[in-house]
Tab-separated table of C-alpha atoms in Angstrom:
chain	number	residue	atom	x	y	z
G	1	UNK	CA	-28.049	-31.922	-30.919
G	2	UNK	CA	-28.458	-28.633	-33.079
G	3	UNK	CA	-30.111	-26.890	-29.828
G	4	UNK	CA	-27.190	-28.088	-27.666
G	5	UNK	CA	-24.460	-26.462	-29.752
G	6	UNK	CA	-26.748	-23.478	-29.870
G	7	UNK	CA	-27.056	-23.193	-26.246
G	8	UNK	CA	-23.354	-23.653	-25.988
G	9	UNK	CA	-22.617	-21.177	-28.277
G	10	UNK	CA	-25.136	-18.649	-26.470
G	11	UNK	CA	-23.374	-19.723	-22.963
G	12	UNK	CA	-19.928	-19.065	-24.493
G	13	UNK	CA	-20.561	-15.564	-25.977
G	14	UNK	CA	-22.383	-14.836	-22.581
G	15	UNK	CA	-19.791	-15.703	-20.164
G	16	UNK	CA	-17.241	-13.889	-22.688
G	17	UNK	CA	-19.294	-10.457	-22.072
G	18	UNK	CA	-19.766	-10.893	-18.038
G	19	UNK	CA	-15.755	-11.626	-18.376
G	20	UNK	CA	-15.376	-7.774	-20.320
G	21	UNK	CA	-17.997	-6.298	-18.204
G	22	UNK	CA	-15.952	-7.970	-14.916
G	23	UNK	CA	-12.831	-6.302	-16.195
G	24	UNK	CA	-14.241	-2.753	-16.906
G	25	UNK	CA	-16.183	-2.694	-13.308
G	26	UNK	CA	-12.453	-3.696	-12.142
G	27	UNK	CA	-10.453	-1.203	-13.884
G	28	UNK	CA	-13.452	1.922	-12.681
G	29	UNK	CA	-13.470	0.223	-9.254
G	30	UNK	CA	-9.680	0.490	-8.836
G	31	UNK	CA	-9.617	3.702	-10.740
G	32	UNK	CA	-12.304	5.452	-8.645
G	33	UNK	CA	-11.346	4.232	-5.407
G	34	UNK	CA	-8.019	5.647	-4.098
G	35	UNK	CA	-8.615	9.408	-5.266
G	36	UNK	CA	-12.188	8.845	-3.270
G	37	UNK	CA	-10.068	7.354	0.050
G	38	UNK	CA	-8.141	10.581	-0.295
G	39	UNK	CA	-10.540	12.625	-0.854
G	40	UNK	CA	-12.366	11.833	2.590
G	41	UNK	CA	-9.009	12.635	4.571
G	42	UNK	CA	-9.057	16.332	3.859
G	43	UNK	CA	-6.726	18.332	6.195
G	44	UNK	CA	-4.629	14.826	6.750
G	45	UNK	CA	-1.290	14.320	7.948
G	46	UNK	CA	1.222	12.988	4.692
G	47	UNK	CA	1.475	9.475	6.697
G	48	UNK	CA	-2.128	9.156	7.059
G	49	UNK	CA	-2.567	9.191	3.467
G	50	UNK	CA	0.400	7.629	2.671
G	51	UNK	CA	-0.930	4.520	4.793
G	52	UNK	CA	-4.345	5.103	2.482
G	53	UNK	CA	-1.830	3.728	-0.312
G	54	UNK	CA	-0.602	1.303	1.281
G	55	UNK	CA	-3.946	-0.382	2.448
G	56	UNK	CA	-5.353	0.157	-1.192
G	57	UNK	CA	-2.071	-1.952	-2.654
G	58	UNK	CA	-2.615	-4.544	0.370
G	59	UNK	CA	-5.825	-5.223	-1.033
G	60	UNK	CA	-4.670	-6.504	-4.442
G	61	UNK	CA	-1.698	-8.346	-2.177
G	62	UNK	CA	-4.293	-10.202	-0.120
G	63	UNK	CA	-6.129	-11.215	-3.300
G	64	UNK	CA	-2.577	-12.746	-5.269
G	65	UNK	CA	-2.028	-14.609	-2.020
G	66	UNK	CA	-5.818	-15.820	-1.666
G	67	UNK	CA	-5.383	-16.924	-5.446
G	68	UNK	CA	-2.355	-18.870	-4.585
G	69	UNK	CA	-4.031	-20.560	-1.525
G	70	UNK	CA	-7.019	-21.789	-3.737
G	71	UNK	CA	-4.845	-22.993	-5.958
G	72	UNK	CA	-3.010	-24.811	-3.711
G	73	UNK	CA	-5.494	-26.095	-1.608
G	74	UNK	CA	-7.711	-27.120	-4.744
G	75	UNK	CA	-10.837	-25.405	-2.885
G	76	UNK	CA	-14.440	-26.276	-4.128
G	77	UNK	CA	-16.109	-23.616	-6.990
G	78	UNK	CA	-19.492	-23.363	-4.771
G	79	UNK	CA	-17.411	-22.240	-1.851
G	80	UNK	CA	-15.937	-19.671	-4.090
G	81	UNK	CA	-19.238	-18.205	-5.106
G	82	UNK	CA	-20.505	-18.621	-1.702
G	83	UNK	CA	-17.159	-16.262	-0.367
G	84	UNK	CA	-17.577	-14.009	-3.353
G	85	UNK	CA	-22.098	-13.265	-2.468
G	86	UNK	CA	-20.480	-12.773	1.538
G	87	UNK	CA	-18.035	-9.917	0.400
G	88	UNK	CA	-20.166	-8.354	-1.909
G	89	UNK	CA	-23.362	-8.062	0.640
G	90	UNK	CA	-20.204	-7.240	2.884
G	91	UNK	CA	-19.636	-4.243	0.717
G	92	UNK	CA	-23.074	-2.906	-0.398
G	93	UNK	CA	-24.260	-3.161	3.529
G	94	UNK	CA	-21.183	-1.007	4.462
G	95	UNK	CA	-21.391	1.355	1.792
G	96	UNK	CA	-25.462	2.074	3.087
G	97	UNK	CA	-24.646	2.109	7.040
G	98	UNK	CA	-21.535	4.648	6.263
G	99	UNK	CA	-22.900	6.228	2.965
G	100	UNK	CA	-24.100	9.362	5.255
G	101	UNK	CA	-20.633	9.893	6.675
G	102	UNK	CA	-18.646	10.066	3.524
G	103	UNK	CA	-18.011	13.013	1.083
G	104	UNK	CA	-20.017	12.513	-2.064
G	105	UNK	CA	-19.914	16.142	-3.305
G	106	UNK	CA	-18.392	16.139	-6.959
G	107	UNK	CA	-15.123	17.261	-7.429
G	108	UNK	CA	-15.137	19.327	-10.305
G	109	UNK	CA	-18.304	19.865	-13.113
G	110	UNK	CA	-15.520	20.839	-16.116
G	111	UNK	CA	-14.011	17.174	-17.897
G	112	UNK	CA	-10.361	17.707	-17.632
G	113	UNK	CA	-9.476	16.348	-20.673
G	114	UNK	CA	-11.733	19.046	-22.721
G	115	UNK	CA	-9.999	21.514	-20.270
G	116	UNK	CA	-6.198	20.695	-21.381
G	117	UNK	CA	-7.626	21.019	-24.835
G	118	UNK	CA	-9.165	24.295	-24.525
G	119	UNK	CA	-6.338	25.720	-22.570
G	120	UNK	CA	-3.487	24.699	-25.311
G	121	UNK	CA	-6.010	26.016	-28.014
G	122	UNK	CA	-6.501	29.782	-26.532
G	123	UNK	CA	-2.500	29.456	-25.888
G	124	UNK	CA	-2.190	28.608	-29.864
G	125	UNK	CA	-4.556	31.146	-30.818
G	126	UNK	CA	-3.353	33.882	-28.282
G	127	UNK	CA	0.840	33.651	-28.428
G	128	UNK	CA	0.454	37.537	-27.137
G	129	UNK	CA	-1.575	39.096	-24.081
G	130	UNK	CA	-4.294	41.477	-25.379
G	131	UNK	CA	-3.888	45.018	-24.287
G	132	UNK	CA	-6.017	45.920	-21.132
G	133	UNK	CA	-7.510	49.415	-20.888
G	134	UNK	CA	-6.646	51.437	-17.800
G	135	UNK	CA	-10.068	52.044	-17.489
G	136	UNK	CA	-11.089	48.373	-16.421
G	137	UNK	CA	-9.219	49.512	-13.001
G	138	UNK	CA	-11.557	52.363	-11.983
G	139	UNK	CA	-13.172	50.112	-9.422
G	140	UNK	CA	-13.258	50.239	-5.309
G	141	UNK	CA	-10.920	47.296	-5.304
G	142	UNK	CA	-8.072	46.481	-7.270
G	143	UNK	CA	-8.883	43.250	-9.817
G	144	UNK	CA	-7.064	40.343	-9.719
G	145	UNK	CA	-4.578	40.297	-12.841
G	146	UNK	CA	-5.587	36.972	-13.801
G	147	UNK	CA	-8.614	35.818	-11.671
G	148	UNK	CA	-10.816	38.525	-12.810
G	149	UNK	CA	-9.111	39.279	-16.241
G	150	UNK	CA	-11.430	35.493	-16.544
G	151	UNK	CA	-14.795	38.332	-17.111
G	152	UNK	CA	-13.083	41.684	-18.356
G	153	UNK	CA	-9.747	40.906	-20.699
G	154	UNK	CA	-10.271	38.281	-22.909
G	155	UNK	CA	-8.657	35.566	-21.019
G	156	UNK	CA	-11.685	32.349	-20.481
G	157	UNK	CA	-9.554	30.912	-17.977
G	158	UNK	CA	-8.341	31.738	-14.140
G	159	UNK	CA	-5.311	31.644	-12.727
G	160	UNK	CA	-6.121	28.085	-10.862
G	161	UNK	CA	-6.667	26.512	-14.110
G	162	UNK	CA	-4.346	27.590	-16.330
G	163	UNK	CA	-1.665	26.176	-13.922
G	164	UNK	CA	-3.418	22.998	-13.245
G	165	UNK	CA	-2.977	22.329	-17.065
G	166	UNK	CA	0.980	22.982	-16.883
G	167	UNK	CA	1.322	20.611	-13.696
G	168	UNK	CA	-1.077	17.990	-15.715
G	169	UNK	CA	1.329	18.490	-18.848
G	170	UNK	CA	4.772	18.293	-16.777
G	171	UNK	CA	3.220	15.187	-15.124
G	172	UNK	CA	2.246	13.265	-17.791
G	173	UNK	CA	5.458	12.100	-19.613
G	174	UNK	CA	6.706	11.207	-16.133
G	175	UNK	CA	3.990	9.078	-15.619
G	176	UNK	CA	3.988	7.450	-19.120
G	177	UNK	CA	7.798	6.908	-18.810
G	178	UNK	CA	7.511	5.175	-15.237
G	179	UNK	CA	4.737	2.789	-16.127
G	180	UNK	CA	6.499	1.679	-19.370
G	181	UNK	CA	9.741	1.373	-17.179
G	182	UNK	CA	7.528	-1.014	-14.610
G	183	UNK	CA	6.694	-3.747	-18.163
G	184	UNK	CA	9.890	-4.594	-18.129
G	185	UNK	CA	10.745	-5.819	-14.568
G	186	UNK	CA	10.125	-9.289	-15.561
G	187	UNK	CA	12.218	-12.258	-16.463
G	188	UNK	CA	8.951	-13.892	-18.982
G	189	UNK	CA	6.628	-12.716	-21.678
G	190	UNK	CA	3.772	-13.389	-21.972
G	191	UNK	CA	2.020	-13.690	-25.362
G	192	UNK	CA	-1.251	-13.135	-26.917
G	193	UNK	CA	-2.596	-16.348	-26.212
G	194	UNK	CA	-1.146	-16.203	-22.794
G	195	UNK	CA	1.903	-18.664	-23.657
G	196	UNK	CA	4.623	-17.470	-21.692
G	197	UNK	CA	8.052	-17.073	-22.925
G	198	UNK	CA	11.025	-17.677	-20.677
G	199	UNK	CA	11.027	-18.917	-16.862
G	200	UNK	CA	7.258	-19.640	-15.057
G	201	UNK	CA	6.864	-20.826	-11.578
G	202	UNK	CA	4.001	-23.104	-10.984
G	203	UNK	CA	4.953	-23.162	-7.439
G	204	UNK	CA	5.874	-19.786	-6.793
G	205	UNK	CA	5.814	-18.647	-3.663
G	206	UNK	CA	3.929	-15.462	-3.544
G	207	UNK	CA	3.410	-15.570	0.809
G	208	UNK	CA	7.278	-14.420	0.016
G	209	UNK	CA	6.725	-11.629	-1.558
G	210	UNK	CA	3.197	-10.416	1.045
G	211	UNK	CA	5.458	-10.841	3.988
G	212	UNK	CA	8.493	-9.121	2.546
G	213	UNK	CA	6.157	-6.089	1.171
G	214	UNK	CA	4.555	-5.934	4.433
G	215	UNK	CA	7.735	-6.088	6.282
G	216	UNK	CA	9.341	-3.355	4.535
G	217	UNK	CA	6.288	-1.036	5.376
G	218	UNK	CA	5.902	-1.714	8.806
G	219	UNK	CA	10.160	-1.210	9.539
G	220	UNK	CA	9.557	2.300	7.492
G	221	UNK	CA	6.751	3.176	9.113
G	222	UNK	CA	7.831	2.506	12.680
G	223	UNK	CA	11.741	2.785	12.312
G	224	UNK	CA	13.283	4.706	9.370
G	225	UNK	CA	10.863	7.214	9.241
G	226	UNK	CA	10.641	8.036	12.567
G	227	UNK	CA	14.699	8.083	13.401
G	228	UNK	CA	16.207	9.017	9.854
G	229	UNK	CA	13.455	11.083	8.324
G	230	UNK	CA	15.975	13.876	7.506
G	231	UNK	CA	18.002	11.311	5.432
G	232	UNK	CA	14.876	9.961	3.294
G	233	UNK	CA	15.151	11.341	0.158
G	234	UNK	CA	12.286	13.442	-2.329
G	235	UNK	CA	9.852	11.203	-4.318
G	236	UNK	CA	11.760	11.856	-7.248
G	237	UNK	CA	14.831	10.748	-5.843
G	238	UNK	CA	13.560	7.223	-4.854
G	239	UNK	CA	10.810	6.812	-8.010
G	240	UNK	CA	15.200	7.033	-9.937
G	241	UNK	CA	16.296	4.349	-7.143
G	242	UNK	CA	13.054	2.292	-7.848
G	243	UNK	CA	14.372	2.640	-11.921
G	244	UNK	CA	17.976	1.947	-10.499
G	245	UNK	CA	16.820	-1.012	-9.415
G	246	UNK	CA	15.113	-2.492	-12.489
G	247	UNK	CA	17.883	-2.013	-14.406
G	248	UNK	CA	20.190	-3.742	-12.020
G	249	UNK	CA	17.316	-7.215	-12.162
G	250	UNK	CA	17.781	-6.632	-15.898
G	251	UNK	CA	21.188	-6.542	-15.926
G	252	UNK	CA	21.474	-9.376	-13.137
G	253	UNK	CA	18.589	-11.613	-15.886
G	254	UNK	CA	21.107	-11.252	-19.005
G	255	UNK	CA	24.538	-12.447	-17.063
G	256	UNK	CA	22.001	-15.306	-15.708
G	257	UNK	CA	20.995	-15.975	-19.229
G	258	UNK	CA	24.649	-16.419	-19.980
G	259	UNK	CA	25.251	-18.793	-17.211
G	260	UNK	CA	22.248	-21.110	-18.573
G	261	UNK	CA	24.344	-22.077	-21.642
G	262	UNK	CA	26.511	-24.423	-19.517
G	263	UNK	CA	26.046	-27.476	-17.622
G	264	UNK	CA	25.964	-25.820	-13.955
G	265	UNK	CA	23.598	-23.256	-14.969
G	266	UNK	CA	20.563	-25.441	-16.218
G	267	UNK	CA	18.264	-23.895	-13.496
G	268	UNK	CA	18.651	-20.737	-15.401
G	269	UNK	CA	18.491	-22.873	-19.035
G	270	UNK	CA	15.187	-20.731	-19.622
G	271	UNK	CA	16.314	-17.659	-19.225
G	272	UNK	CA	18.813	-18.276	-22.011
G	273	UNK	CA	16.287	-20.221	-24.723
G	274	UNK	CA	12.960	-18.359	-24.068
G	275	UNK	CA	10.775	-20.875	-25.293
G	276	UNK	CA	6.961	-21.159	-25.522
G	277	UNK	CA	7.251	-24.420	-23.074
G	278	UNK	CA	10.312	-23.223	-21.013
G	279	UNK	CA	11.313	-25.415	-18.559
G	280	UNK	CA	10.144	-24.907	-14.329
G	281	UNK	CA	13.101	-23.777	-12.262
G	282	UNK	CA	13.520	-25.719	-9.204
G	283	UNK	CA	15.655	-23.251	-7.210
G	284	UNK	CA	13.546	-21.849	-4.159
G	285	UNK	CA	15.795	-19.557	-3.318
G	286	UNK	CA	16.039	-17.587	-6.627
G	287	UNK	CA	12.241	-17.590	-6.239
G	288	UNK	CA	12.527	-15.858	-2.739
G	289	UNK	CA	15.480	-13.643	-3.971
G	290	UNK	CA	12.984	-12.352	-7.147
G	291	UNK	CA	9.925	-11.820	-4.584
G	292	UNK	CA	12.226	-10.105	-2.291
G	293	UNK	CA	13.204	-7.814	-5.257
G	294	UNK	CA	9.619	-7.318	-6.221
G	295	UNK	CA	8.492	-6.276	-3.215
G	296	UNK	CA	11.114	-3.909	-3.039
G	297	UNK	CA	10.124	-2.608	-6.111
G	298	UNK	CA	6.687	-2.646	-5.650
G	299	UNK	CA	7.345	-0.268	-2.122
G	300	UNK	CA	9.730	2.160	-3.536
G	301	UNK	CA	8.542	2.668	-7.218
G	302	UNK	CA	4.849	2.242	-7.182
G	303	UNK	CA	4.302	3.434	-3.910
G	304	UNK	CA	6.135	6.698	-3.931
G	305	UNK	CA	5.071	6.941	-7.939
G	306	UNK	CA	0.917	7.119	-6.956
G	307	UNK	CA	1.855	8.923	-4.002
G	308	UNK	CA	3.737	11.639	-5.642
G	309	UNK	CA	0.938	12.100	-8.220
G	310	UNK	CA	-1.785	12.664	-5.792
G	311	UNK	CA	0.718	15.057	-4.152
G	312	UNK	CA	0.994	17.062	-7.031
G	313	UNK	CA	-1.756	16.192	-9.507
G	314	UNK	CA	-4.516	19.133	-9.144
G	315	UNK	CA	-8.082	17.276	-7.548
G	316	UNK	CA	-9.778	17.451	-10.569
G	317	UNK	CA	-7.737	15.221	-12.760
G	318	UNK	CA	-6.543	13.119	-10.227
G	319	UNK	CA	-9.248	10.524	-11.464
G	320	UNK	CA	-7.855	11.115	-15.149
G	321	UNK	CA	-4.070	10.532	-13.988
G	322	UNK	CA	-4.771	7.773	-11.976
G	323	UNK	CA	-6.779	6.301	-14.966
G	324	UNK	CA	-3.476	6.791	-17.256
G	325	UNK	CA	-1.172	5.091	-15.063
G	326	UNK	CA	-3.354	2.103	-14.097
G	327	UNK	CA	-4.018	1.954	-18.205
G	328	UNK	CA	-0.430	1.244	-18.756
G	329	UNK	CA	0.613	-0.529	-15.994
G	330	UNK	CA	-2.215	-2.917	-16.833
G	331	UNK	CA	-0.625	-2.996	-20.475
G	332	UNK	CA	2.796	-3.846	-19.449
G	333	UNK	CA	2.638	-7.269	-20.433
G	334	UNK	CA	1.482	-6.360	-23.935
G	335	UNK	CA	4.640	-3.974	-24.161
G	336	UNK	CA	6.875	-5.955	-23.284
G	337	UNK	CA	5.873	-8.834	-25.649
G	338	UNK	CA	5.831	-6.110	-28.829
G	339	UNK	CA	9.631	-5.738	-27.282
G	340	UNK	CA	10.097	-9.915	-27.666
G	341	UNK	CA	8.047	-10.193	-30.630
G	342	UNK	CA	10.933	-9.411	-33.152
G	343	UNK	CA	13.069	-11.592	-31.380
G	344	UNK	CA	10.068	-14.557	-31.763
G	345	UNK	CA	9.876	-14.437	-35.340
G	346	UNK	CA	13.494	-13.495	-36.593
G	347	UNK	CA	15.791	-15.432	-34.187
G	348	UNK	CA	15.853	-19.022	-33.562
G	349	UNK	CA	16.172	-20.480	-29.433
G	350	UNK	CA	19.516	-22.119	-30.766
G	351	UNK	CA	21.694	-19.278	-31.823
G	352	UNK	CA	24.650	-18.296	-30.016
G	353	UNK	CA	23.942	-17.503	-26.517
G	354	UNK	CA	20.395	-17.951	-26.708
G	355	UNK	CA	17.694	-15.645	-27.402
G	356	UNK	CA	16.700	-15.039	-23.788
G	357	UNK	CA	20.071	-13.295	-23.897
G	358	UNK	CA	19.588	-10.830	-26.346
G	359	UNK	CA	16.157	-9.921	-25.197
G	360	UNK	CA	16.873	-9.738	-22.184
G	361	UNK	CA	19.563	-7.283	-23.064
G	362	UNK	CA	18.054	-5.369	-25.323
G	363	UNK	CA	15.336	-5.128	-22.598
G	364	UNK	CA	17.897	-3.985	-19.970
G	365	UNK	CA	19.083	-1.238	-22.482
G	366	UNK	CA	15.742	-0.087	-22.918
G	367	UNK	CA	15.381	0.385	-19.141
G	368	UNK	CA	18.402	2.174	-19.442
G	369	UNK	CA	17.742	4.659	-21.733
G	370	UNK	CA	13.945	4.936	-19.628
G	371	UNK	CA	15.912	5.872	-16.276
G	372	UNK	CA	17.979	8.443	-18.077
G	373	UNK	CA	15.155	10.014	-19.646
G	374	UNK	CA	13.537	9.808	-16.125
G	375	UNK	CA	16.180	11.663	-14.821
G	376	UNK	CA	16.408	14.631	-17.688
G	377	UNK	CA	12.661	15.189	-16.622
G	378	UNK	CA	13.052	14.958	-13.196
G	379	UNK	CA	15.792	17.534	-13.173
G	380	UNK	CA	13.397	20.048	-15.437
G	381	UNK	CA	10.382	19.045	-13.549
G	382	UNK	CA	9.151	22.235	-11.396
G	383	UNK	CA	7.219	21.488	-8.087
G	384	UNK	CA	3.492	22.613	-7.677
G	385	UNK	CA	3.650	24.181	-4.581
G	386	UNK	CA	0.247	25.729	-3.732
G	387	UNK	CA	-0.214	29.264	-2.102
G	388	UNK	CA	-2.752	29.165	0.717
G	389	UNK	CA	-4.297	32.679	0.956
G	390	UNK	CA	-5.029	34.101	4.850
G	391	UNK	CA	-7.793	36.249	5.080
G	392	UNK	CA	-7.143	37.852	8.520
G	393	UNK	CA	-10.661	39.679	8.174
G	394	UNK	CA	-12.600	36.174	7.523
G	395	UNK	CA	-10.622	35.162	10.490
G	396	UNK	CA	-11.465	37.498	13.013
G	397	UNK	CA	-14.996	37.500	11.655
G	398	UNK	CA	-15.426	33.717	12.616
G	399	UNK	CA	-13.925	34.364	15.631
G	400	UNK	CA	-16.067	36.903	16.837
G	401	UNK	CA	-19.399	35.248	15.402
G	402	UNK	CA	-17.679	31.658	17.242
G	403	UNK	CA	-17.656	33.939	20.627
G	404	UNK	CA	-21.183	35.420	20.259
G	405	UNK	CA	-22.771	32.041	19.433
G	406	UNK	CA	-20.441	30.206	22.674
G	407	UNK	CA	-22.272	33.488	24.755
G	408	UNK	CA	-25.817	32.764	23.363
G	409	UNK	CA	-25.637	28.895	24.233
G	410	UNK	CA	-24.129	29.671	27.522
G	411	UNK	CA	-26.753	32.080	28.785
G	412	UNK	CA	-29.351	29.349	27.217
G	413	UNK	CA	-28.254	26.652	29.787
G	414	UNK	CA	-28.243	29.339	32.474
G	415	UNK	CA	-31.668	30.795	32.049
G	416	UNK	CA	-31.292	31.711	36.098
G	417	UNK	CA	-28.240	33.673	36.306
G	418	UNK	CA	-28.915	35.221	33.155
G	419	UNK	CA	-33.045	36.684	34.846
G	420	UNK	CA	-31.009	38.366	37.793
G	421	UNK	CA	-28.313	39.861	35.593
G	422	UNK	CA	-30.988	41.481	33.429
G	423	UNK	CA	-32.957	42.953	36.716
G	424	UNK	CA	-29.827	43.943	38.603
G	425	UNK	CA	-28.939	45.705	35.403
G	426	UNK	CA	-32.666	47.103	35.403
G	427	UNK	CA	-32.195	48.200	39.301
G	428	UNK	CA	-28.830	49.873	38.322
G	429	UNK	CA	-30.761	52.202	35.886
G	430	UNK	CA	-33.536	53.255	37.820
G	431	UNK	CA	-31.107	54.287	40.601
């Protein structure tokens, strides 16, 4: 009996650290991956990267809706495992047959985190530019101010990096203040022990949301972009309407939580007690009208978020800004119960109103306050727009070496014509 508590015990602690080893593979997996799609479209058009993001966010749509179908169709555990063996060989025997095709080379040697650190430390240390000696000029060419000024003035960083660091910096808060925004687009909490507070679905309909998200891409794609791309608006613009619109659910959560205190509004009872055990709405068509709104969300916040980061995050931190935002996002549920967790210990479900209704306000005036602050940044926020230097000499250097090697390879494959050239020229010089 002793050694079958033991083993249990051994079992437990074992499938506890495959379960934290699962979820750190996950996290690097879905960390690593898009900035390594990207990376291999080099030269790309916007919309061929832009569908990049979309096929990287279909992937974790496919798997909700495959989670919902086992669920629903109670399928076996050994057909699981079988399906889960198939798509990892799946995987590892695509990754050797097309390993030789794909860019490996490492993006950068430097971490960018000891880089931001180094960079605000000189700028701490050095408020003024040192004086540079007219001497340092005597040279054949004339030095680059800052490039160069890397070797001879003091200065242990180039031009490139130093504004890398101020896009990272002028990035960051935007990024922190969009994935907090995104914890509190929901109408539950969900607690420590994963009790959830407020309104849960068993049967939620999730195929809902997958065919309204991939709706909405394929009429932009095919429709709005191509007829009223001069009316779409900047990223910036429609990360605010993506905010716009969580406040609005918010807003639209605390009048429902209102309407639960009376006798016609009992579908939306949980909204207004927000209860550990809240009771199972049986209104379909709220739960189509809140997947409809979620995919909407999920298309014009998250979306257009990742792909304005990639747009104007530098290459080498793109791993360590991607890593931020997935970070929080994957939080959200533990900020938005340290928003409800006052409310759980110092109000009771049976005051005035309900308690749903002052979370659920307080939680709309927080996403208030987070879409005005969005928009003070995004006002301030300065573009990285990226110089690309011609050098008309390289140019014409290519070209001509491109037109000598074209001459050579022609005059290979015509070994013939290119014998009774030579003699005729031969002839023509003896004469």
């Amino acid at each position: 009996m002793l050694f079958v508590s033991y083993t249990c015990t051994i079992c437990t602690y074992l499938l506890l650290s495959l379960f934290g080893l699962s979820w750190i593979t996950f996290a690097i997996v879905r960390v690593t991956l898009l900035p390594f799609n990207i990376d291999q479209l080099i030269g790309s058009s916007s919309g061929e990267l832009t569908a990049i993001i979309h096929w990287h966010n279909l992937g974790l749509i496919i798997a909700s809706a495959i989670a919902a179908a086992i669920y629903s169709f109670h399928i076996e555990t050994l057909h699981l495992f079988v399906a889960g063996i198939v798509c990892v060989s799946a995987v590892l025997v695509s990754h050797n047959l097309f390993n030789g095709y794909l860019d490996t080379t490492p993006v950068n040697t430097v971490n960018p985190v000891k880089l931001i650190v180094r960079v605000l430390c000189y700028a701490r240390k050095h408020k003024y530019p040192e004086n540079r000696s007219a001497l340092t000029y005597w040279e054949e060419e004339a030095p680059s101010r800052l490039d160069l000024g890397k070797d001879k003035y003091g200065g242990p960083f180039t031009e490139e990096e130093v504004e890398d660091v101020k896009t990272v910096l002028r990035l960051i808060p935007l990024v922190v203040i969009c994935a907090v925004a995104l914890a509190f687009n929901e109408e539950n909490t969900v607690g420590l022990r994963l009790e959830i507070y407020g309104c849960q679905y068993p049967d939620r309909l999730d195929l809902s949301f997958c065919i309204t998200y991939v709706s909405i891409i394929f009429l932009h794609q095919f429709l709005i972009y191509p007829c009223f791309h001069k009316y779409i608006p900047s990223m910036l613009k429609r990360i605010g309407i993506g905010l716009t619109l969580i406040v609005f659910v918010n807003i639209l959560n605390t009048g429902l939580s209102v309407i639960g205190n009376y006798k016609f509004g009992q579908t939306f009872h949980c909204l207004t007690a927000f209860v550990d055990n809240p009771s199972t709405t049986s209104n379909r068509q709220w739960i189509i009208f809140s997947n409809i709104i979620d995919a909407v969300i999920w298309y014009m916040y998250i979306v257009v978020l990742v792909e304005f980061i990639l747009a104007q995050c530098p290459k080498s931190m793109r791993l360590t800004i991607i890593g931020l935002w997935f970070c929080i996002w994957r939080l959200k549920s533990t900020i938005q119960f340290a928003l409800f967790l006052p409310f759980l210990h110092y109000m009771s479900p049976e005051v005035s109103l309900g308690r749903g209704f002052y979370y659920l306000l307080t939680q709309a005036i927080v996403s208030l306050l987070l879409l005005l602050i969005y928009i003070f940044l995004a006002k301030i926020y300065k573009l990285r727009v990226r110089e690309v230097e011609i050098n008309i000499h390289e140019i014409a250097e290519n070209h001509t070496i491109n037109d000598i090697e074209q001459e050579e390879e022609y005059w290979r494959k015509n070994p013939m014509e290119f014998s009774s050239q030579s003699t005729d020229i031969i002839t023509s010089g003896y004469q």
